[in-house]
Coordinates of C-alpha atoms and ligand atoms in Angstrom, one line a residue:
M958 CA 48.0 -4.9 15.3
G959 CA 46.4 -2.6 12.7
A960 CA 44.7 0.6 13.7
H961 CA 41.1 0.3 14.8
T962 CA 38.7 1.3 12.0
T963 CA 34.9 1.7 12.3
P964 CA 33.2 -0.9 10.1
T965 CA 31.0 0.5 7.4
I966 CA 27.2 0.3 7.7
A967 CA 27.2 -2.5 5.1
D968 CA 29.9 -4.5 6.9
E969 CA 28.3 -4.1 10.3
Y970 CA 24.8 -5.2 9.0
A971 CA 26.3 -8.2 7.3
S972 CA 28.1 -9.4 10.4
K973 CA 25.7 -8.4 13.2
Y974 CA 22.5 -10.5 12.6
V975 CA 23.9 -14.0 12.8
Q976 CA 20.6 -15.8 13.2
S977 CA 18.9 -13.9 10.4
R978 CA 21.8 -14.7 8.2
Q979 CA 21.6 -18.4 9.0
L980 CA 17.9 -18.6 8.5
H981 CA 18.2 -16.8 5.2
H982 CA 20.8 -19.4 4.1
A983 CA 18.3 -22.2 5.0
A984 CA 15.4 -20.4 3.3
R985 CA 17.3 -20.0 0.0
A986 CA 17.4 -23.8 -0.3
L987 CA 13.6 -24.0 0.1
L988 CA 12.0 -20.8 -1.2
P989 CA 13.0 -19.2 -4.5
G990 CA 15.3 -16.4 -3.6
G991 CA 14.7 -17.2 0.0
I992 CA 11.8 -14.9 0.2
T993 CA 8.0 -15.0 0.2
H994 CA 7.2 -11.4 -1.1
M995 CA 9.4 -9.5 -3.4
A996 CA 9.3 -6.4 -1.2
R997 CA 10.9 -8.4 1.6
A998 CA 14.0 -9.2 -0.4
F999 CA 17.0 -7.4 1.0
D1000 CA 20.7 -7.7 0.3
P1001 CA 22.6 -9.5 1.8
F1002 CA 19.7 -11.0 3.8
P1003 CA 16.5 -9.8 5.4
L1004 CA 15.8 -9.7 9.1
Y1005 CA 13.8 -12.6 10.4
I1006 CA 11.2 -11.5 12.8
E1007 CA 10.1 -13.3 15.9
S1008 CA 7.3 -11.1 17.3
C1009 CA 5.6 -7.8 16.9
V1010 CA 3.6 -5.8 19.5
G1011 CA 2.4 -2.2 19.3
A1012 CA 4.9 -0.2 17.2
H1013 CA 7.7 -2.6 17.9
K1014 CA 9.1 -5.8 16.5
W1015 CA 11.8 -8.2 17.6
D1016 CA 14.2 -10.1 15.4
V1017 CA 15.5 -13.7 15.9
D1018 CA 18.7 -12.3 17.3
G1019 CA 16.8 -10.6 20.1
N1020 CA 17.0 -7.0 18.7
R1021 CA 14.1 -4.6 19.1
Y1022 CA 13.0 -2.3 16.3
I1023 CA 10.6 0.5 15.9
D1024 CA 8.5 -0.8 13.0
Y1025 CA 7.4 1.2 10.0
W1026 CA 6.4 -1.8 7.8
M1027 CA 3.3 -2.2 10.0
G1028 CA 2.2 -5.3 8.1
H1029 CA 2.7 -3.7 4.7
G1030 CA 0.3 -1.0 5.9
A1031 CA -2.3 -3.4 7.4
M1032 CA -1.7 -2.7 11.1
L1033 CA -3.2 0.8 11.5
L1034 CA -3.9 0.0 15.2
G1035 CA -0.4 -1.4 15.8
H1036 CA 0.6 -5.0 16.2
A1037 CA -1.3 -7.4 18.4
H1038 CA -3.9 -4.9 19.5
P1039 CA -5.6 -6.5 22.5
A1040 CA -9.1 -6.2 21.2
V1041 CA -8.1 -7.8 17.9
V1042 CA -6.1 -10.6 19.5
E1043 CA -9.1 -11.4 21.7
A1044 CA -11.5 -11.5 18.8
I1045 CA -9.2 -13.8 16.9
R1046 CA -8.7 -16.1 19.9
E1047 CA -12.4 -16.3 20.6
Q1048 CA -13.2 -17.1 17.0
A1049 CA -10.4 -19.6 16.5
S1050 CA -11.9 -21.7 19.3
R1051 CA -15.2 -21.8 17.4
G1052 CA -13.7 -22.8 14.1
T1053 CA -11.9 -21.0 11.4
H1054 CA -14.1 -22.0 8.4
A1055 CA -17.8 -22.4 8.7
G1056 CA -18.4 -23.8 5.2
G1057 CA -21.4 -21.6 5.2
S1058 CA -22.7 -18.2 5.9
T1059 CA -22.0 -16.4 9.2
R1060 CA -23.3 -13.5 11.2
L1061 CA -19.8 -12.1 11.1
E1062 CA -19.9 -11.4 7.4
I1063 CA -23.0 -9.3 7.8
E1064 CA -21.5 -7.3 10.7
W1065 CA -18.3 -6.8 8.8
A1066 CA -20.0 -5.6 5.6
R1067 CA -22.2 -3.3 7.6
L1068 CA -19.2 -1.6 9.3
I1069 CA -17.5 -1.2 5.9
M1070 CA -20.6 0.3 4.4
D1071 CA -21.0 2.7 7.4
L1072 CA -17.4 3.9 7.0
V1073 CA -16.7 4.0 3.2
P1074 CA -18.7 6.6 1.3
S1075 CA -19.0 4.7 -2.0
A1076 CA -19.9 1.4 -0.4
E1077 CA -23.5 0.5 -1.1
A1078 CA -22.7 -3.3 -1.2
V1079 CA -19.7 -5.4 -0.4
K1080 CA -18.1 -8.4 -2.0
F1081 CA -15.4 -10.1 0.1
T1082 CA -12.2 -11.5 -1.4
S1083 CA -9.1 -12.9 0.3
S1084 CA -6.6 -10.2 -0.8
G1085 CA -6.2 -6.9 -2.5
T1086 CA -5.0 -8.6 -5.7
E1087 CA -8.2 -10.6 -5.9
A1088 CA -10.2 -7.4 -5.2
T1089 CA -8.7 -5.5 -8.1
L1090 CA -9.1 -8.5 -10.4
L1091 CA -12.7 -8.8 -9.5
A1092 CA -13.4 -5.0 -9.7
L1093 CA -12.0 -4.9 -13.2
R1094 CA -14.0 -7.9 -14.3
A1095 CA -17.2 -6.4 -12.8
A1096 CA -16.6 -3.2 -14.7
R1097 CA -16.1 -5.0 -17.9
A1098 CA -19.2 -7.1 -17.4
Y1099 CA -21.3 -4.1 -16.4
T1100 CA -20.3 -1.9 -19.3
G1101 CA -19.9 -4.6 -21.9
K1102 CA -16.5 -3.0 -22.8
R1103 CA -13.0 -4.6 -22.8
K1104 CA -10.3 -2.1 -22.2
I1105 CA -9.0 -0.5 -19.0
I1106 CA -7.0 2.6 -18.3
K1107 CA -4.3 2.2 -15.8
F1108 CA -1.8 4.8 -14.6
E1109 CA 2.0 4.5 -15.1
G1110 CA 3.6 3.5 -11.8
H1111 CA 0.4 2.5 -10.0
F1112 CA 0.5 -0.8 -8.2
H1113 CA -2.7 -2.9 -7.8
G1114 CA -1.4 -6.4 -6.9
W1115 CA 0.0 -9.1 -9.1
H1116 CA -2.6 -10.4 -11.5
D1117 CA -1.9 -10.0 -15.2
Y1118 CA -3.9 -6.8 -16.0
V1119 CA -2.3 -4.7 -13.3
M1120 CA 1.3 -5.9 -13.7
C1121 CA 1.4 -3.8 -16.9
G1122 CA 3.0 -0.3 -16.6
V1123 CA 4.1 -0.5 -12.9
I1124 CA 7.9 0.1 -13.2
P1125 CA 9.9 1.7 -16.0
P1126 CA 10.1 0.9 -18.8
Y1127 CA 6.4 1.1 -18.7
D1128 CA 5.8 -0.7 -22.1
T1129 CA 7.2 -3.9 -20.5
P1130 CA 5.1 -5.6 -17.8
M1131 CA 6.5 -5.9 -14.3
S1132 CA 6.7 -9.7 -14.8
A1133 CA 7.5 -12.1 -17.4
G1134 CA 4.7 -14.4 -18.5
I1135 CA 2.0 -11.8 -19.2
P1136 CA 0.4 -12.3 -22.6
E1137 CA 0.6 -9.5 -25.2
E1138 CA -3.2 -9.7 -25.5
V1139 CA -3.5 -8.7 -21.9
Q1140 CA -1.1 -5.8 -22.4
R1141 CA -3.1 -4.6 -25.4
S1142 CA -6.2 -4.4 -23.3
V1143 CA -4.5 -2.0 -20.8
I1144 CA -4.1 1.6 -21.9
L1145 CA -1.3 3.2 -19.9
V1146 CA -1.5 6.9 -19.0
P1147 CA 0.9 9.2 -17.1
F1148 CA -0.5 10.1 -13.7
N1149 CA -1.5 13.6 -12.7
D1150 CA -1.8 14.6 -16.3
N1151 CA -5.2 15.9 -17.1
A1152 CA -4.7 16.3 -20.9
A1153 CA -3.2 12.8 -21.3
L1154 CA -6.2 11.3 -19.4
T1155 CA -8.7 13.1 -21.6
Q1156 CA -6.9 12.0 -24.7
A1157 CA -6.8 8.4 -23.6
L1158 CA -10.5 8.4 -22.7
D1159 CA -11.2 9.8 -26.2
S1160 CA -9.0 7.3 -27.9
S1161 CA -11.4 4.4 -27.8
D1162 CA -15.1 3.8 -27.1
D1163 CA -14.3 0.4 -25.7
I1164 CA -13.1 1.5 -22.2
A1165 CA -14.7 -0.2 -19.3
A1166 CA -12.9 1.3 -16.4
V1167 CA -10.1 3.5 -15.0
I1168 CA -8.3 2.2 -12.0
A1169 CA -6.1 4.4 -9.8
E1170 CA -4.4 4.5 -6.5
P1171 CA -6.1 7.7 -5.2
G1172 CA -3.2 8.7 -2.9
G1173 CA -0.6 8.4 -5.6
S1174 CA 1.6 6.1 -7.6
Y1175 CA 3.1 3.1 -5.8
D1176 CA 1.9 3.7 -2.2
D1177 CA 2.0 7.5 -2.7
T1178 CA 5.6 7.7 -4.0
V1179 CA 4.3 10.2 -6.5
P1180 CA 1.4 11.9 -4.6
A1181 CA -1.9 12.5 -6.3
N1182 CA -2.7 16.0 -7.3
P1183 CA -6.3 16.6 -5.9
I1184 CA -7.1 18.7 -9.0
F1185 CA -6.3 15.7 -11.2
L1186 CA -8.5 13.4 -9.1
A1187 CA -11.5 15.8 -9.6
H1188 CA -10.8 15.8 -13.3
L1189 CA -10.6 12.0 -13.3
R1190 CA -14.0 11.8 -11.7
Q1191 CA -15.6 14.3 -14.0
E1192 CA -14.2 12.8 -17.2
T1193 CA -15.1 9.2 -16.4
A1194 CA -18.6 10.1 -15.2
R1195 CA -19.2 12.0 -18.4
R1196 CA -18.5 9.0 -20.5
G1197 CA -20.0 6.3 -18.3
V1198 CA -16.6 4.7 -17.7
V1199 CA -16.4 3.0 -14.3
L1200 CA -13.9 4.7 -11.9
I1201 CA -12.2 2.3 -9.5
F1202 CA -10.3 3.6 -6.6
D1203 CA -7.8 1.1 -5.3
E1204 CA -7.9 1.9 -1.6
V1205 CA -6.1 -1.2 -0.4
V1206 CA -3.5 1.1 1.2
T1207 CA -5.4 4.3 1.7
G1208 CA -8.7 2.8 3.0
F1209 CA -9.4 3.8 6.6
R1210 CA -6.0 5.5 6.7
Y1211 CA -6.4 8.7 4.7
A1212 CA -9.6 9.3 6.6
V1213 CA -11.9 6.8 8.2
G1214 CA -13.7 6.7 4.9
G1215 CA -10.4 6.5 3.0
A1216 CA -9.0 8.7 0.3
Q1217 CA -12.4 9.2 -1.3
E1218 CA -13.5 10.9 1.9
Y1219 CA -10.2 12.8 2.3
F1220 CA -10.4 14.2 -1.3
N1221 CA -14.2 14.2 -1.5
V1222 CA -14.0 12.3 -4.8
I1223 CA -16.4 9.3 -4.9
P1224 CA -15.5 6.5 -7.2
D1225 CA -18.0 3.9 -8.6
L1226 CA -16.1 0.9 -7.2
T1227 CA -13.5 0.7 -4.5
T1228 CA -11.1 -2.1 -3.7
L1229 CA -10.1 -2.7 -0.1
A1230 CA -7.8 -5.0 1.9
K1231 CA -5.1 -4.6 4.6
V1232 CA -6.6 -2.4 7.4
M1233 CA -10.1 -3.8 6.8
A1234 CA -9.1 -7.3 7.9
G1235 CA -7.4 -6.2 11.2
G1236 CA -4.0 -7.7 10.2
L1237 CA -5.3 -10.9 8.7
N1238 CA -5.9 -11.7 5.0
G1239 CA -9.0 -10.3 3.5
G1240 CA -10.2 -7.9 0.8
A1241 CA -13.3 -6.5 -0.7
V1242 CA -14.8 -4.8 -3.7
V1243 CA -17.4 -2.3 -2.7
G1244 CA -19.4 0.2 -4.7
S1245 CA -22.6 1.5 -6.2
A1246 CA -25.6 -0.7 -5.7
E1247 CA -26.3 -0.6 -9.4
I1248 CA -22.9 -1.9 -10.5
M1249 CA -22.7 -4.4 -7.6
K1250 CA -25.9 -6.0 -9.0
I1251 CA -23.6 -7.6 -11.5
F1252 CA -22.7 -10.2 -8.8
E1253 CA -26.3 -11.0 -8.0
P1254 CA -28.1 -14.1 -9.3
K1255 CA -31.7 -13.5 -10.6
A1256 CA -34.6 -15.7 -11.5
D1257 CA -33.3 -15.6 -15.0
P1258 CA -31.1 -18.5 -16.3
D1259 CA -29.9 -16.4 -19.2
W1260 CA -28.6 -13.6 -16.8
N1261 CA -27.1 -16.1 -14.4
R1262 CA -25.2 -18.0 -17.2
Y1263 CA -24.2 -15.2 -19.6
R1264 CA -24.3 -11.8 -18.0
M1265 CA -23.6 -12.2 -14.3
V1266 CA -20.2 -12.3 -12.6
P1267 CA -20.1 -15.4 -10.4
H1268 CA -17.7 -15.3 -7.5
P1269 CA -16.3 -18.4 -5.7
G1270 CA -13.4 -18.3 -3.3
T1271 CA -12.8 -20.7 -0.4
F1272 CA -11.7 -18.1 2.1
N1273 CA -14.0 -15.2 1.1
A1274 CA -15.1 -13.6 4.4
N1275 CA -13.5 -16.3 6.4
P1276 CA -14.6 -16.1 10.1
L1277 CA -11.1 -15.4 11.5
S1278 CA -10.5 -12.4 9.2
A1279 CA -14.1 -11.3 9.8
A1280 CA -13.6 -11.4 13.5
A1281 CA -10.3 -9.5 13.4
G1282 CA -11.7 -7.0 10.8
I1283 CA -14.8 -6.2 12.9
A1284 CA -12.7 -5.7 16.1
A1285 CA -10.4 -3.4 14.2
L1286 CA -13.0 -1.4 12.4
Q1287 CA -15.1 -0.9 15.5
I1288 CA -12.1 0.9 17.0
I1289 CA -11.2 2.7 13.8
A1290 CA -14.8 3.9 13.5
T1291 CA -14.2 6.3 16.4
G1292 CA -11.8 8.3 14.1
E1293 CA -9.1 8.3 16.8
P1294 CA -6.6 5.8 15.4
T1295 CA -6.6 7.4 11.9
K1296 CA -6.1 10.9 13.4
R1297 CA -3.4 9.8 15.8
A1298 CA -1.4 8.0 13.2
Q1299 CA -1.6 11.1 11.0
E1300 CA -0.3 13.4 13.8
M1301 CA 2.6 11.1 14.4
A1302 CA 3.4 10.9 10.7
E1303 CA 3.4 14.7 10.5
M1304 CA 5.8 14.8 13.5
L1305 CA 8.1 12.3 11.9
I1306 CA 8.2 14.0 8.5
S1307 CA 9.0 17.4 10.0
G1308 CA 11.6 15.8 12.3
I1309 CA 13.4 14.1 9.4
N1310 CA 13.3 17.4 7.4
Q1311 CA 14.9 19.2 10.3
V1312 CA 17.7 16.7 10.4
L1313 CA 18.4 17.0 6.7
K1314 CA 18.4 20.8 7.0
H1315 CA 20.6 20.8 10.0
R1316 CA 23.1 18.4 8.4
G1317 CA 23.0 20.2 5.0
V1318 CA 22.0 17.1 3.2
P1319 CA 19.8 17.5 0.1
G1320 CA 16.4 15.7 0.0
C1321 CA 13.3 15.6 2.1
A1322 CA 10.7 13.5 3.8
Y1323 CA 7.2 13.9 2.4
G1324 CA 3.9 12.1 2.5
R1325 CA 0.2 12.4 3.2
A1326 CA -2.0 11.0 6.0
S1327 CA 0.0 8.3 7.9
I1328 CA 2.3 7.3 5.0
F1329 CA 5.8 8.8 4.8
K1330 CA 8.5 8.7 2.2
T1331 CA 12.1 9.8 2.3
F1332 CA 14.2 11.0 -0.6
V1333 CA 17.8 11.6 0.7
G1334 CA 21.0 12.5 -1.1
A1335 CA 19.8 14.3 -4.2
E1336 CA 17.8 17.3 -5.1
A1337 CA 14.1 16.6 -5.5
P1338 CA 11.3 16.3 -4.8
R1339 CA 9.6 19.6 -4.3
V1340 CA 6.4 18.1 -3.3
T1341 CA 4.8 19.0 0.1
R1342 CA 1.5 18.0 1.6
F1343 CA -0.2 21.0 0.1
D1344 CA 1.8 22.0 -3.0
F1345 CA 1.6 19.7 -6.0
S1346 CA 2.6 22.3 -8.7
H1347 CA 5.8 20.4 -9.5
V1348 CA 4.6 16.8 -9.0
K1349 CA 4.3 16.0 -12.7
E1350 CA 7.9 17.1 -13.5
D1351 CA 9.2 15.2 -10.4
T1352 CA 7.5 12.0 -11.3
R1353 CA 10.5 10.3 -13.0
T1354 CA 12.9 11.2 -10.1
L1355 CA 10.5 10.1 -7.5
M1356 CA 9.8 6.7 -9.2
Q1357 CA 13.5 6.1 -9.7
G1358 CA 14.1 6.6 -5.9
P1359 CA 16.9 8.1 -4.0
P1360 CA 20.6 7.1 -4.1
H1361 CA 22.0 5.0 -1.3
A1362 CA 18.6 3.7 -0.3
K1363 CA 20.1 0.4 0.8
T1364 CA 22.6 1.9 3.1
L1365 CA 20.1 4.3 4.6
R1366 CA 17.8 1.3 5.4
Q1367 CA 20.7 -0.8 6.8
G1368 CA 21.8 2.2 8.9
M1369 CA 18.4 2.7 10.3
V1370 CA 18.2 -1.0 11.2
L1371 CA 21.5 -0.7 13.0
N1372 CA 20.0 2.2 14.9
G1373 CA 16.8 0.2 15.8
V1374 CA 14.4 1.3 13.1
D1375 CA 12.9 -1.0 10.4
L1376 CA 11.8 1.1 7.5
M1377 CA 9.8 -0.3 4.6
R1378 CA 12.4 0.4 1.9
V1379 CA 13.1 4.0 2.9
A1380 CA 9.5 4.8 3.7
G1381 CA 6.8 3.5 5.9
F1382 CA 3.4 3.4 7.6
V1383 CA 2.8 5.1 10.9
S1384 CA 0.3 3.4 13.2
A1385 CA -1.9 4.6 16.1
A1386 CA 0.6 2.8 18.4
H1387 CA 3.5 5.1 17.5
T1388 CA 3.9 7.7 20.3
A1389 CA 5.7 11.0 20.3
E1390 CA 8.6 9.4 22.2
I1391 CA 8.8 6.7 19.5
I1392 CA 8.9 9.3 16.8
E1393 CA 11.6 11.2 18.6
E1394 CA 13.6 8.0 18.9
T1395 CA 13.2 7.5 15.2
V1396 CA 14.3 11.0 14.3
H1397 CA 17.4 10.5 16.5
A1398 CA 18.1 7.2 14.7
F1399 CA 17.8 9.0 11.4
D1400 CA 20.2 11.7 12.6
C1401 CA 22.8 9.1 13.7
T1402 CA 22.4 7.2 10.4
I1403 CA 22.8 10.4 8.3
A1404 CA 25.9 11.3 10.3
R1405 CA 27.4 7.9 9.7
M1406 CA 26.6 8.1 6.0
Q1407 CA 28.3 11.5 5.9
Q1408 CA 31.4 10.0 7.6
E1409 CA 31.5 7.2 5.0
G1410 CA 31.4 9.9 2.3
L1411 CA 28.1 8.7 0.9
L1412 CA 26.3 12.0 1.8
H1413 CA 27.9 15.4 1.7
G1414 CA 26.9 18.4 3.6
Ligands
LIG598 N1 -3.4 -2.4 -4.4 C1 -2.5 -1.7 -3.7 C2 -2.6 -0.2 -3.8 C3 -1.5 -2.3 -2.9 O1 -0.6 -1.5 -2.3 C4 -1.5 -3.7 -2.8 C5 -0.5 -4.4 -2.0 N2 0.6 -3.7 -1.5 C6 -2.4 -4.4 -3.5 C7 -3.4 -3.8 -4.3 C8 -2.4 -5.9 -3.5 O2 -2.9 -6.4 -2.3 P1 -2.5 -7.8 -1.7 O3 -1.1 -7.8 -1.4 O4 -3.4 -8.0 -0.5 O5 -2.8 -8.8 -2.8

């Protein structure tokens, strides 16, 4: 008999989750790559989830995890919040598609307008991707101009215009199949760079809009410098270029009124999704009444046929999403969930940073509002919640991501925590005990990675 050796994190992950492994084998024969969203791909297989409640989820092998995916950021209230579940149940029994207008869409729009500072009118879509596509089209129609400015590394969904310049090398779209003509209509600009933005805005008089993730690139991986956001607002306003904040992630999370409230920078148009639909599918373009008139038919056939932006969509404002969205936003309107999630995220970030310091491992946890990121195993980044003086120089490192991300994530899973990549979203259902448990899981994972020789210190 050979001496007993502890399996590596990778070996233990590969052998422990038998049902997930089997389901992934079955999925590969049916779904390209065996997955339904590129972010859910994980080597050698992803976990298959059976149920989610509060801040927890259970996999098909019966393991419980503290969840930091939180529905890709949609579940600010936590999973299966009783009020949201009840609203969905009640609406489901009355029909899930009215094939007509409903009271719900009015109530939903009113809530959004009450909460989001820039929202003077609402156009519902089925997803965040649809919202950014529609916002860009509206900006083009409103200004009569063709080009858009987009920031390197910013993610706005998967339609052609916004798949340009998301991941390095930025001159090649994130996906095959995007026409060169589309790429040429998108001007890519480095983020947090005042001079580069001014130069880009000056480079053409055919710019309809600038679109940005106001919290920072790729779900805040590179945090936004507030000084840059103020510059962005000023320079676009001066030129009559439509400023679009993509608040699909930051909406209702940075503040009840989103990042625009948090930074006090008010865009012309805002795109929303995720939190606004209470965990169901749904999105919206909201914005200034003047621009939103572009969607409005008039008693003028010429306007309706040639200048207006018509907007079909079978599931726009579908009653089930509307019911869930209303139930969620009514609770979020109190301000409590957003505040609580932020407090828990702050606790988590400082707990992780203490572990790294204690174990002498380079890296850090960072993040704003209830979004957190980890960067472990290499020096960088120097960014904190309040100091953005180095963020421009750190951009490349932050976008490249930390070494050993896969092992860190697997190790956290083995310790009962499901991170989204090596980051996550904190919800109002995360408690101080849950955060402590997470920090302990992180400590155990780091210790094991040190034992495996992956991390020094
Ligand atoms: N914008 C941002 C900032 C996002 O993070 C996402 C999705 N993660 C989208 C747009 C696209 O939204 P959806 O997945 O609902 O199409």
